[in-house]
Amino acid sequence: MNKTIAFFDSGIGGIPYLVHLRNIKPDLNYVYLADNANFPYGIKSGEIIKEIVLSAIGRFIEKTAPDVIVIACNTATVVTLPYLREKFNVPFVGVVPAVKPAASMSENKRIGLFATNKTVSDSYTDNLISQFAGNCEVHKYADSNIVSFIENKMFETEDNKVLEFLVPAANFFIKEDVDHVVLGCTHFLFITDILENLFSGKIKTIDSREGVSRQTLHILGCDKARDSNMDVAQCANNDQSKNSGSFYVTSSDVNIDYYKKIADRFMLKYSGII
Ligand code: DGL
């Protein structure tokens, strides 16, 4: 039987991670849970985030019996990963800001971190920076309005409006003269192109999709690409017509028609509430 990979986020932010892995391995089962009842996580306290994530993941496991769970949310990973591993007997892959690759790719040793308020202020992130980017100046920027805009409105808004929303963040990174910006909130993967346009090609964005996909396949024992030293993307089978996945939410009261449309857009089947 095919293995099941579960993706979890406070909302739609984890979808780019699912899509990335599904492009590489279309033959696996994909399930996704958006905790829309509790969105946003990024402005909540660590204690509250821990409580809601542990509860949602417990229900998600019961419903879908996954072989591996990707916590496709930097905020949830930073706050809860050790507790999840302690409580549940399922392998977890966390998503944390890609500070390490950014530091090694940066030429001027000035990098940006664009994430939620919780992620930029958490001691986990400080440790990550001192461990892997000690030789860089790291300039952090958080904006919970952008995260909420992406979650609730972006896919129904014209591109130039989205652009306006991002100008202050882009200006911050330009002013700080960074050469790479780490997308440390999974929601920001939806705006990579728009951000890079605002940077006029002078600043590159960087995220953790590649590493997370590799690690997930490794846990499942399907990482031939890794063994043969190929880039995982080379194994991609882009014929997605025959695959999909199930998309769940935690509340039917919040924006449900929008979520159904998003699920459809990314070839996921809206499957109800967990
Ligand atoms: N997508 C989430 C992350 O990567 C957080 C969004 C939120 O604030 O809920 O941090």
PDB file of C-alpha atoms and ligand atoms in Angstrom:
ATOM      1  CA  MET A   1       0.000   0.000   0.000  1.00  0.00           C
ATOM      2  CA  ASN A   2       1.177   3.531  -0.751  1.00  0.00           C
ATOM      3  CA  LYS A   3       2.652   5.521   2.086  1.00  0.00           C
ATOM      4  CA  THR A   4       0.712   8.487   3.428  1.00  0.00           C
ATOM      5  CA  ILE A   5       2.403  11.840   3.959  1.00  0.00           C
ATOM      6  CA  ALA A   6       0.610  14.390   6.104  1.00  0.00           C
ATOM      7  CA  PHE A   7       1.222  18.145   5.896  1.00  0.00           C
ATOM      8  CA  PHE A   8       0.117  20.529   8.620  1.00  0.00           C
ATOM      9  CA  ASP A   9      -0.041  24.318   8.870  1.00  0.00           C
ATOM     10  CA  SER A  10      -2.134  26.979  10.578  1.00  0.00           C
ATOM     11  CA  GLY A  11      -3.627  27.570   7.134  1.00  0.00           C
ATOM     12  CA  ILE A  12      -2.669  27.241   3.486  1.00  0.00           C
ATOM     13  CA  GLY A  13       1.062  27.944   3.951  1.00  0.00           C
ATOM     14  CA  GLY A  14       2.099  24.292   3.794  1.00  0.00           C
ATOM     15  CA  ILE A  15       0.585  23.718   0.350  1.00  0.00           C
ATOM     16  CA  PRO A  16       3.775  24.696  -1.588  1.00  0.00           C
ATOM     17  CA  TYR A  17       5.647  22.035   0.429  1.00  0.00           C
ATOM     18  CA  LEU A  18       3.069  19.384  -0.428  1.00  0.00           C
ATOM     19  CA  VAL A  19       3.068  20.378  -4.104  1.00  0.00           C
ATOM     20  CA  HIS A  20       6.867  20.240  -4.241  1.00  0.00           C
ATOM     21  CA  LEU A  21       6.975  16.690  -2.888  1.00  0.00           C
ATOM     22  CA  ARG A  22       3.971  15.581  -4.950  1.00  0.00           C
ATOM     23  CA  ASN A  23       5.808  16.698  -8.088  1.00  0.00           C
ATOM     24  CA  ILE A  24       8.716  14.473  -7.122  1.00  0.00           C
ATOM     25  CA  LYS A  25       6.654  11.506  -5.922  1.00  0.00           C
ATOM     26  CA  PRO A  26       3.161  11.603  -7.405  1.00  0.00           C
ATOM     27  CA  ASP A  27       2.454   8.004  -6.406  1.00  0.00           C
ATOM     28  CA  LEU A  28       2.256   8.611  -2.632  1.00  0.00           C
ATOM     29  CA  ASN A  29      -0.903   9.518  -0.656  1.00  0.00           C
ATOM     30  CA  TYR A  30      -1.084  13.136   0.409  1.00  0.00           C
ATOM     31  CA  VAL A  31      -3.221  14.558   3.209  1.00  0.00           C
ATOM     32  CA  TYR A  32      -3.258  18.162   4.385  1.00  0.00           C
ATOM     33  CA  LEU A  33      -4.708  19.845   7.463  1.00  0.00           C
ATOM     34  CA  ALA A  34      -5.158  23.634   7.706  1.00  0.00           C
ATOM     35  CA  ASP A  35      -5.881  24.674  11.282  1.00  0.00           C
ATOM     36  CA  ASN A  36      -8.041  27.567  10.114  1.00  0.00           C
ATOM     37  CA  ALA A  37      -9.969  27.565  13.420  1.00  0.00           C
ATOM     38  CA  ASN A  38      -6.815  28.830  15.127  1.00  0.00           C
ATOM     39  CA  PHE A  39      -5.155  30.873  12.374  1.00  0.00           C
ATOM     40  CA  PRO A  40      -2.934  32.892  12.821  1.00  0.00           C
ATOM     41  CA  TYR A  41      -0.320  31.216  15.008  1.00  0.00           C
ATOM     42  CA  GLY A  42       2.345  33.877  14.528  1.00  0.00           C
ATOM     43  CA  ILE A  43       0.913  36.348  17.023  1.00  0.00           C
ATOM     44  CA  LYS A  44      -0.051  33.797  19.699  1.00  0.00           C
ATOM     45  CA  SER A  45       1.978  32.804  22.753  1.00  0.00           C
ATOM     46  CA  GLY A  46       4.121  29.664  22.762  1.00  0.00           C
ATOM     47  CA  GLU A  47       1.869  28.027  25.360  1.00  0.00           C
ATOM     48  CA  ILE A  48      -1.284  28.496  23.270  1.00  0.00           C
ATOM     49  CA  ILE A  49       0.429  27.361  20.060  1.00  0.00           C
ATOM     50  CA  LYS A  50       1.646  24.221  21.808  1.00  0.00           C
ATOM     51  CA  GLU A  51      -1.836  23.378  23.088  1.00  0.00           C
ATOM     52  CA  ILE A  52      -3.638  23.858  19.770  1.00  0.00           C
ATOM     53  CA  VAL A  53      -0.993  22.101  17.664  1.00  0.00           C
ATOM     54  CA  LEU A  54      -0.842  19.029  19.927  1.00  0.00           C
ATOM     55  CA  SER A  55      -4.612  18.773  19.831  1.00  0.00           C
ATOM     56  CA  ALA A  56      -4.933  19.197  16.054  1.00  0.00           C
ATOM     57  CA  ILE A  57      -2.115  16.736  15.318  1.00  0.00           C
ATOM     58  CA  GLY A  58      -3.707  14.136  17.608  1.00  0.00           C
ATOM     59  CA  ARG A  59      -6.958  14.321  15.610  1.00  0.00           C
ATOM     60  CA  PHE A  60      -5.090  14.389  12.292  1.00  0.00           C
ATOM     61  CA  ILE A  61      -3.206  11.179  13.143  1.00  0.00           C
ATOM     62  CA  GLU A  62      -6.387   9.455  14.250  1.00  0.00           C
ATOM     63  CA  LYS A  63      -8.154  10.356  11.026  1.00  0.00           C
ATOM     64  CA  THR A  64      -5.406   9.713   8.466  1.00  0.00           C
ATOM     65  CA  ALA A  65      -2.842   7.322  10.083  1.00  0.00           C
ATOM     66  CA  PRO A  66       0.104   8.931   8.249  1.00  0.00           C
ATOM     67  CA  ASP A  67       3.556   7.372   7.862  1.00  0.00           C
ATOM     68  CA  VAL A  68       5.223  10.742   8.315  1.00  0.00           C
ATOM     69  CA  ILE A  69       4.019  14.244   9.225  1.00  0.00           C
ATOM     70  CA  VAL A  70       5.568  17.417   7.839  1.00  0.00           C
ATOM     71  CA  ILE A  71       4.950  20.349  10.153  1.00  0.00           C
ATOM     72  CA  ALA A  72       4.872  22.776   7.240  1.00  0.00           C
ATOM     73  CA  CYS A  73       4.755  25.788   9.509  1.00  0.00           C
ATOM     74  CA  ASN A  74       7.887  27.453  10.877  1.00  0.00           C
ATOM     75  CA  THR A  75       6.022  28.889  13.855  1.00  0.00           C
ATOM     76  CA  ALA A  76       4.567  25.523  14.902  1.00  0.00           C
ATOM     77  CA  THR A  77       7.898  23.761  14.348  1.00  0.00           C
ATOM     78  CA  VAL A  78       9.924  26.275  16.317  1.00  0.00           C
ATOM     79  CA  VAL A  79       7.519  26.070  19.262  1.00  0.00           C
ATOM     80  CA  THR A  80       6.297  22.458  19.329  1.00  0.00           C
ATOM     81  CA  LEU A  81       8.529  19.968  17.501  1.00  0.00           C
ATOM     82  CA  PRO A  82      10.142  18.323  20.579  1.00  0.00           C
ATOM     83  CA  TYR A  83       6.719  17.995  22.260  1.00  0.00           C
ATOM     84  CA  LEU A  84       5.184  16.413  19.149  1.00  0.00           C
ATOM     85  CA  ARG A  85       8.015  13.904  18.937  1.00  0.00           C
ATOM     86  CA  GLU A  86       7.618  13.051  22.585  1.00  0.00           C
ATOM     87  CA  LYS A  87       3.845  12.623  22.439  1.00  0.00           C
ATOM     88  CA  PHE A  88       3.192  10.852  19.128  1.00  0.00           C
ATOM     89  CA  ASN A  89       4.715   7.714  17.740  1.00  0.00           C
ATOM     90  CA  VAL A  90       4.965   9.027  14.150  1.00  0.00           C
ATOM     91  CA  PRO A  91       8.071  10.496  12.486  1.00  0.00           C
ATOM     92  CA  PHE A  92       7.950  14.278  12.128  1.00  0.00           C
ATOM     93  CA  VAL A  93       9.758  16.563   9.709  1.00  0.00           C
ATOM     94  CA  GLY A  94       9.971  20.154  10.878  1.00  0.00           C
ATOM     95  CA  VAL A  95      10.164  23.258   8.717  1.00  0.00           C
ATOM     96  CA  VAL A  96      12.540  25.903  10.053  1.00  0.00           C
ATOM     97  CA  PRO A  97      13.934  29.038   8.399  1.00  0.00           C
ATOM     98  CA  ALA A  98      16.638  28.144   5.846  1.00  0.00           C
ATOM     99  CA  VAL A  99      19.235  30.283   7.604  1.00  0.00           C
ATOM    100  CA  LYS A 100      22.083  27.822   7.021  1.00  0.00           C
ATOM    101  CA  PRO A 101      21.953  27.722   3.197  1.00  0.00           C
ATOM    102  CA  ALA A 102      21.330  31.482   3.076  1.00  0.00           C
ATOM    103  CA  ALA A 103      24.432  32.142   5.184  1.00  0.00           C
ATOM    104  CA  SER A 104      26.593  29.970   2.986  1.00  0.00           C
ATOM    105  CA  MET A 105      25.253  31.496  -0.247  1.00  0.00           C
ATOM    106  CA  SER A 106      25.458  35.096   0.888  1.00  0.00           C
ATOM    107  CA  GLU A 107      28.348  37.006  -0.611  1.00  0.00           C
ATOM    108  CA  ASN A 108      28.130  40.183   1.422  1.00  0.00           C
ATOM    109  CA  LYS A 109      27.246  38.229   4.599  1.00  0.00           C
ATOM    110  CA  ARG A 110      24.042  40.213   5.121  1.00  0.00           C
ATOM    111  CA  ILE A 111      20.877  38.133   5.062  1.00  0.00           C
ATOM    112  CA  GLY A 112      17.216  38.852   5.753  1.00  0.00           C
ATOM    113  CA  LEU A 113      14.713  36.753   7.669  1.00  0.00           C
ATOM    114  CA  PHE A 114      11.067  37.285   6.740  1.00  0.00           C
ATOM    115  CA  ALA A 115       8.825  35.356   9.133  1.00  0.00           C
ATOM    116  CA  THR A 116       6.033  35.645  11.711  1.00  0.00           C
ATOM    117  CA  ASN A 117       6.354  37.717  14.884  1.00  0.00           C
ATOM    118  CA  LYS A 118       6.681  34.519  16.923  1.00  0.00           C
ATOM    119  CA  THR A 119       9.386  33.005  14.701  1.00  0.00           C
ATOM    120  CA  VAL A 120      11.535  36.133  14.544  1.00  0.00           C
ATOM    121  CA  SER A 121      11.407  36.606  18.316  1.00  0.00           C
ATOM    122  CA  ASP A 122      11.760  32.977  19.456  1.00  0.00           C
ATOM    123  CA  SER A 123      14.989  31.833  21.099  1.00  0.00           C
ATOM    124  CA  TYR A 124      14.993  28.794  18.766  1.00  0.00           C
ATOM    125  CA  THR A 125      15.571  31.190  15.853  1.00  0.00           C
ATOM    126  CA  ASP A 126      18.326  33.021  17.743  1.00  0.00           C
ATOM    127  CA  ASN A 127      20.076  29.694  18.308  1.00  0.00           C
ATOM    128  CA  LEU A 128      19.674  28.760  14.651  1.00  0.00           C
ATOM    129  CA  ILE A 129      21.262  32.048  13.650  1.00  0.00           C
ATOM    130  CA  SER A 130      24.187  31.814  16.067  1.00  0.00           C
ATOM    131  CA  GLN A 131      24.793  28.173  15.085  1.00  0.00           C
ATOM    132  CA  PHE A 132      24.607  28.551  11.302  1.00  0.00           C
ATOM    133  CA  ALA A 133      24.895  32.228  10.437  1.00  0.00           C
ATOM    134  CA  GLY A 134      27.340  33.492  13.034  1.00  0.00           C
ATOM    135  CA  ASN A 135      29.402  35.118  10.279  1.00  0.00           C
ATOM    136  CA  CYS A 136      26.417  37.107   8.925  1.00  0.00           C
ATOM    137  CA  GLU A 137      24.358  40.097   9.911  1.00  0.00           C
ATOM    138  CA  VAL A 138      20.761  38.865  10.003  1.00  0.00           C
ATOM    139  CA  HIS A 139      17.999  41.448   9.515  1.00  0.00           C
ATOM    140  CA  LYS A 140      14.589  40.237  10.663  1.00  0.00           C
ATOM    141  CA  TYR A 141      11.196  41.468   9.506  1.00  0.00           C
ATOM    142  CA  ALA A 142       7.717  40.288  10.537  1.00  0.00           C
ATOM    143  CA  ASP A 143       4.321  41.464   9.343  1.00  0.00           C
ATOM    144  CA  SER A 144       1.259  39.575  10.517  1.00  0.00           C
ATOM    145  CA  ASN A 145      -0.985  41.548   8.136  1.00  0.00           C
ATOM    146  CA  ILE A 146       0.794  40.090   5.122  1.00  0.00           C
ATOM    147  CA  VAL A 147       0.388  36.566   6.507  1.00  0.00           C
ATOM    148  CA  SER A 148      -3.351  37.125   7.055  1.00  0.00           C
ATOM    149  CA  PHE A 149      -3.747  38.726   3.644  1.00  0.00           C
ATOM    150  CA  ILE A 150      -2.174  35.691   1.956  1.00  0.00           C
ATOM    151  CA  GLU A 151      -4.300  33.306   4.019  1.00  0.00           C
ATOM    152  CA  ASN A 152      -7.634  35.019   3.478  1.00  0.00           C
ATOM    153  CA  LYS A 153      -7.589  37.168   0.377  1.00  0.00           C
ATOM    154  CA  MET A 154      -4.592  36.876  -1.888  1.00  0.00           C
ATOM    155  CA  PHE A 155      -6.050  34.397  -4.338  1.00  0.00           C
ATOM    156  CA  GLU A 156      -9.012  36.672  -4.948  1.00  0.00           C
ATOM    157  CA  THR A 157      -6.984  39.847  -5.317  1.00  0.00           C
ATOM    158  CA  GLU A 158      -5.304  41.338  -8.376  1.00  0.00           C
ATOM    159  CA  ASP A 159      -1.535  41.004  -8.507  1.00  0.00           C
ATOM    160  CA  ASN A 160      -0.816  44.752  -8.306  1.00  0.00           C
ATOM    161  CA  LYS A 161      -2.736  44.982  -5.001  1.00  0.00           C
ATOM    162  CA  VAL A 162      -0.634  42.139  -3.606  1.00  0.00           C
ATOM    163  CA  LEU A 163       2.446  44.009  -4.716  1.00  0.00           C
ATOM    164  CA  GLU A 164       1.409  47.166  -2.830  1.00  0.00           C
ATOM    165  CA  PHE A 165       1.030  45.091   0.312  1.00  0.00           C
ATOM    166  CA  LEU A 166       4.602  43.857   0.066  1.00  0.00           C
ATOM    167  CA  VAL A 167       6.378  47.148  -0.611  1.00  0.00           C
ATOM    168  CA  PRO A 168       7.266  47.982   3.041  1.00  0.00           C
ATOM    169  CA  ALA A 169       8.803  44.542   3.599  1.00  0.00           C
ATOM    170  CA  ALA A 170      10.735  44.703   0.327  1.00  0.00           C
ATOM    171  CA  ASN A 171      11.990  48.212   1.132  1.00  0.00           C
ATOM    172  CA  PHE A 172      13.211  47.055   4.520  1.00  0.00           C
ATOM    173  CA  PHE A 173      15.398  44.333   2.998  1.00  0.00           C
ATOM    174  CA  ILE A 174      16.642  46.628   0.236  1.00  0.00           C
ATOM    175  CA  LYS A 175      17.587  49.272   2.791  1.00  0.00           C
ATOM    176  CA  GLU A 176      19.476  46.713   4.891  1.00  0.00           C
ATOM    177  CA  ASP A 177      21.424  45.716   1.777  1.00  0.00           C
ATOM    178  CA  VAL A 178      20.926  41.970   2.227  1.00  0.00           C
ATOM    179  CA  ASP A 179      21.655  39.670  -0.715  1.00  0.00           C
ATOM    180  CA  HIS A 180      19.385  36.783   0.385  1.00  0.00           C
ATOM    181  CA  VAL A 181      16.038  36.755   2.166  1.00  0.00           C
ATOM    182  CA  VAL A 182      14.995  33.605   4.000  1.00  0.00           C
ATOM    183  CA  LEU A 183      11.273  32.951   3.652  1.00  0.00           C
ATOM    184  CA  GLY A 184      10.765  31.782   7.234  1.00  0.00           C
ATOM    185  CA  CYS A 185       6.986  31.626   7.059  1.00  0.00           C
ATOM    186  CA  THR A 186       5.550  29.033   4.711  1.00  0.00           C
ATOM    187  CA  HIS A 187       2.835  31.451   3.528  1.00  0.00           C
ATOM    188  CA  PHE A 188       5.514  33.575   1.877  1.00  0.00           C
ATOM    189  CA  LEU A 189       6.280  30.844  -0.653  1.00  0.00           C
ATOM    190  CA  PHE A 190       3.177  31.989  -2.498  1.00  0.00           C
ATOM    191  CA  ILE A 191       4.731  35.409  -3.071  1.00  0.00           C
ATOM    192  CA  THR A 192       8.285  34.478  -4.080  1.00  0.00           C
ATOM    193  CA  ASP A 193       7.961  35.830  -7.626  1.00  0.00           C
ATOM    194  CA  ILE A 194       6.304  39.054  -6.557  1.00  0.00           C
ATOM    195  CA  LEU A 195       8.968  39.690  -3.919  1.00  0.00           C
ATOM    196  CA  GLU A 196      11.813  38.948  -6.310  1.00  0.00           C
ATOM    197  CA  ASN A 197      10.283  41.414  -8.784  1.00  0.00           C
ATOM    198  CA  LEU A 198      10.272  44.057  -6.077  1.00  0.00           C
ATOM    199  CA  PHE A 199      13.921  43.243  -5.424  1.00  0.00           C
ATOM    200  CA  SER A 200      14.637  43.800  -9.154  1.00  0.00           C
ATOM    201  CA  GLY A 201      16.720  40.649  -9.207  1.00  0.00           C
ATOM    202  CA  LYS A 202      19.236  42.050  -6.682  1.00  0.00           C
ATOM    203  CA  ILE A 203      18.097  39.949  -3.711  1.00  0.00           C
ATOM    204  CA  LYS A 204      17.328  36.237  -3.874  1.00  0.00           C
ATOM    205  CA  THR A 205      14.706  34.486  -1.780  1.00  0.00           C
ATOM    206  CA  ILE A 206      15.448  31.142  -0.227  1.00  0.00           C
ATOM    207  CA  ASP A 207      13.206  28.514   1.338  1.00  0.00           C
ATOM    208  CA  SER A 208      13.440  24.996   2.730  1.00  0.00           C
ATOM    209  CA  ARG A 209      11.284  22.986   0.290  1.00  0.00           C
ATOM    210  CA  GLU A 210      14.161  21.031  -1.195  1.00  0.00           C
ATOM    211  CA  GLY A 211      15.644  19.963   2.154  1.00  0.00           C
ATOM    212  CA  VAL A 212      12.250  19.124   3.650  1.00  0.00           C
ATOM    213  CA  SER A 213      11.319  16.960   0.648  1.00  0.00           C
ATOM    214  CA  ARG A 214      14.637  15.104   0.800  1.00  0.00           C
ATOM    215  CA  GLN A 215      14.300  14.439   4.516  1.00  0.00           C
ATOM    216  CA  THR A 216      10.711  13.235   4.154  1.00  0.00           C
ATOM    217  CA  LEU A 217      11.641  10.811   1.371  1.00  0.00           C
ATOM    218  CA  HIS A 218      14.582   9.616   3.424  1.00  0.00           C
ATOM    219  CA  ILE A 219      12.301   8.810   6.374  1.00  0.00           C
ATOM    220  CA  LEU A 220       9.995   6.893   4.041  1.00  0.00           C
ATOM    221  CA  GLY A 221      12.933   5.024   2.559  1.00  0.00           C
ATOM    222  CA  CYS A 222      12.142   6.335  -0.931  1.00  0.00           C
ATOM    223  CA  ASP A 223      15.156   8.529  -1.385  1.00  0.00           C
ATOM    224  CA  LYS A 224      16.890   6.802  -4.261  1.00  0.00           C
ATOM    225  CA  ALA A 225      17.593  10.265  -5.613  1.00  0.00           C
ATOM    226  CA  ARG A 226      19.633  11.008  -2.545  1.00  0.00           C
ATOM    227  CA  ASP A 227      21.552   7.730  -2.732  1.00  0.00           C
ATOM    228  CA  SER A 228      22.493   8.201  -6.338  1.00  0.00           C
ATOM    229  CA  ASN A 229      23.461  11.785  -5.634  1.00  0.00           C
ATOM    230  CA  MET A 230      20.919  13.189  -8.047  1.00  0.00           C
ATOM    231  CA  ASP A 231      18.979  16.303  -7.382  1.00  0.00           C
ATOM    232  CA  VAL A 232      15.501  15.244  -6.238  1.00  0.00           C
ATOM    233  CA  ALA A 233      13.990  17.502  -8.860  1.00  0.00           C
ATOM    234  CA  GLN A 234      15.473  15.246 -11.530  1.00  0.00           C
ATOM    235  CA  CYS A 235      13.139  12.470 -10.441  1.00  0.00           C
ATOM    236  CA  ALA A 236      10.114  14.677 -10.861  1.00  0.00           C
ATOM    237  CA  ASN A 237       7.193  13.261 -12.703  1.00  0.00           C
ATOM    238  CA  ASN A 238       5.141  16.297 -13.522  1.00  0.00           C
ATOM    239  CA  ASP A 239       2.107  14.397 -14.677  1.00  0.00           C
ATOM    240  CA  GLN A 240      -0.184  15.356 -11.838  1.00  0.00           C
ATOM    241  CA  SER A 241      -3.359  14.428 -13.634  1.00  0.00           C
ATOM    242  CA  LYS A 242      -3.570  11.134 -11.830  1.00  0.00           C
ATOM    243  CA  ASN A 243      -2.812  12.332  -8.356  1.00  0.00           C
ATOM    244  CA  SER A 244      -4.289  14.654  -5.851  1.00  0.00           C
ATOM    245  CA  GLY A 245      -4.580  14.459  -2.084  1.00  0.00           C
ATOM    246  CA  SER A 246      -7.086  15.272   0.634  1.00  0.00           C
ATOM    247  CA  PHE A 247      -7.473  18.731   2.109  1.00  0.00           C
ATOM    248  CA  TYR A 248      -8.981  19.116   5.578  1.00  0.00           C
ATOM    249  CA  VAL A 249      -9.677  22.149   7.755  1.00  0.00           C
ATOM    250  CA  THR A 250     -10.429  22.441  11.472  1.00  0.00           C
ATOM    251  CA  SER A 251     -13.453  24.735  11.126  1.00  0.00           C
ATOM    252  CA  SER A 252     -16.226  25.057   8.607  1.00  0.00           C
ATOM    253  CA  ASP A 253     -17.179  28.491   9.963  1.00  0.00           C
ATOM    254  CA  VAL A 254     -14.118  30.381   8.733  1.00  0.00           C
ATOM    255  CA  ASN A 255     -13.943  31.312   5.053  1.00  0.00           C
ATOM    256  CA  ILE A 256     -14.882  27.830   3.888  1.00  0.00           C
ATOM    257  CA  ASP A 257     -15.711  28.630   0.250  1.00  0.00           C
ATOM    258  CA  TYR A 258     -12.311  30.259  -0.138  1.00  0.00           C
ATOM    259  CA  TYR A 259     -10.588  27.140   1.263  1.00  0.00           C
ATOM    260  CA  LYS A 260     -12.534  24.905  -1.113  1.00  0.00           C
ATOM    261  CA  LYS A 261     -11.370  27.024  -4.052  1.00  0.00           C
ATOM    262  CA  ILE A 262      -7.749  26.926  -2.898  1.00  0.00           C
ATOM    263  CA  ALA A 263      -7.888  23.152  -2.476  1.00  0.00           C
ATOM    264  CA  ASP A 264      -9.210  22.860  -6.000  1.00  0.00           C
ATOM    265  CA  ARG A 265      -6.589  25.211  -7.400  1.00  0.00           C
ATOM    266  CA  PHE A 266      -3.806  22.992  -6.035  1.00  0.00           C
ATOM    267  CA  MET A 267      -5.460  19.733  -7.063  1.00  0.00           C
ATOM    268  CA  LEU A 268      -6.439  18.697  -3.567  1.00  0.00           C
ATOM    269  CA  LYS A 269      -9.835  17.285  -2.736  1.00  0.00           C
ATOM    270  CA  TYR A 270     -11.695  19.210  -0.056  1.00  0.00           C
ATOM    271  CA  SER A 271     -12.498  16.473   2.461  1.00  0.00           C
ATOM    272  CA  GLY A 272     -14.119  18.191   5.440  1.00  0.00           C
ATOM    273  CA  ILE A 273     -13.358  18.915   9.064  1.00  0.00           C
ATOM    274  CA  ILE A 274     -10.950  17.245  11.457  1.00  0.00           C
TER     275      ILE A 274
HETATM  276  N1  DGL B   1       2.701  29.479   7.967  1.00  0.00           N
HETATM  277  C1  DGL B   1       3.149  29.690   9.274  1.00  0.00           C
HETATM  278  C2  DGL B   1       4.669  29.709   9.409  1.00  0.00           C
HETATM  279  O1  DGL B   1       5.372  29.151   8.599  1.00  0.00           O
HETATM  280  C3  DGL B   1       2.526  30.714  10.174  1.00  0.00           C
HETATM  281  C4  DGL B   1       1.337  31.529   9.787  1.00  0.00           C
HETATM  282  C5  DGL B   1       0.564  31.984  11.017  1.00  0.00           C
HETATM  283  O2  DGL B   1       0.875  33.037  11.594  1.00  0.00           O
HETATM  284  O3  DGL B   1      -0.339  31.246  11.396  1.00  0.00           O
HETATM  285  O4  DGL B   1       5.199  30.244  10.343  1.00  0.00           O
END
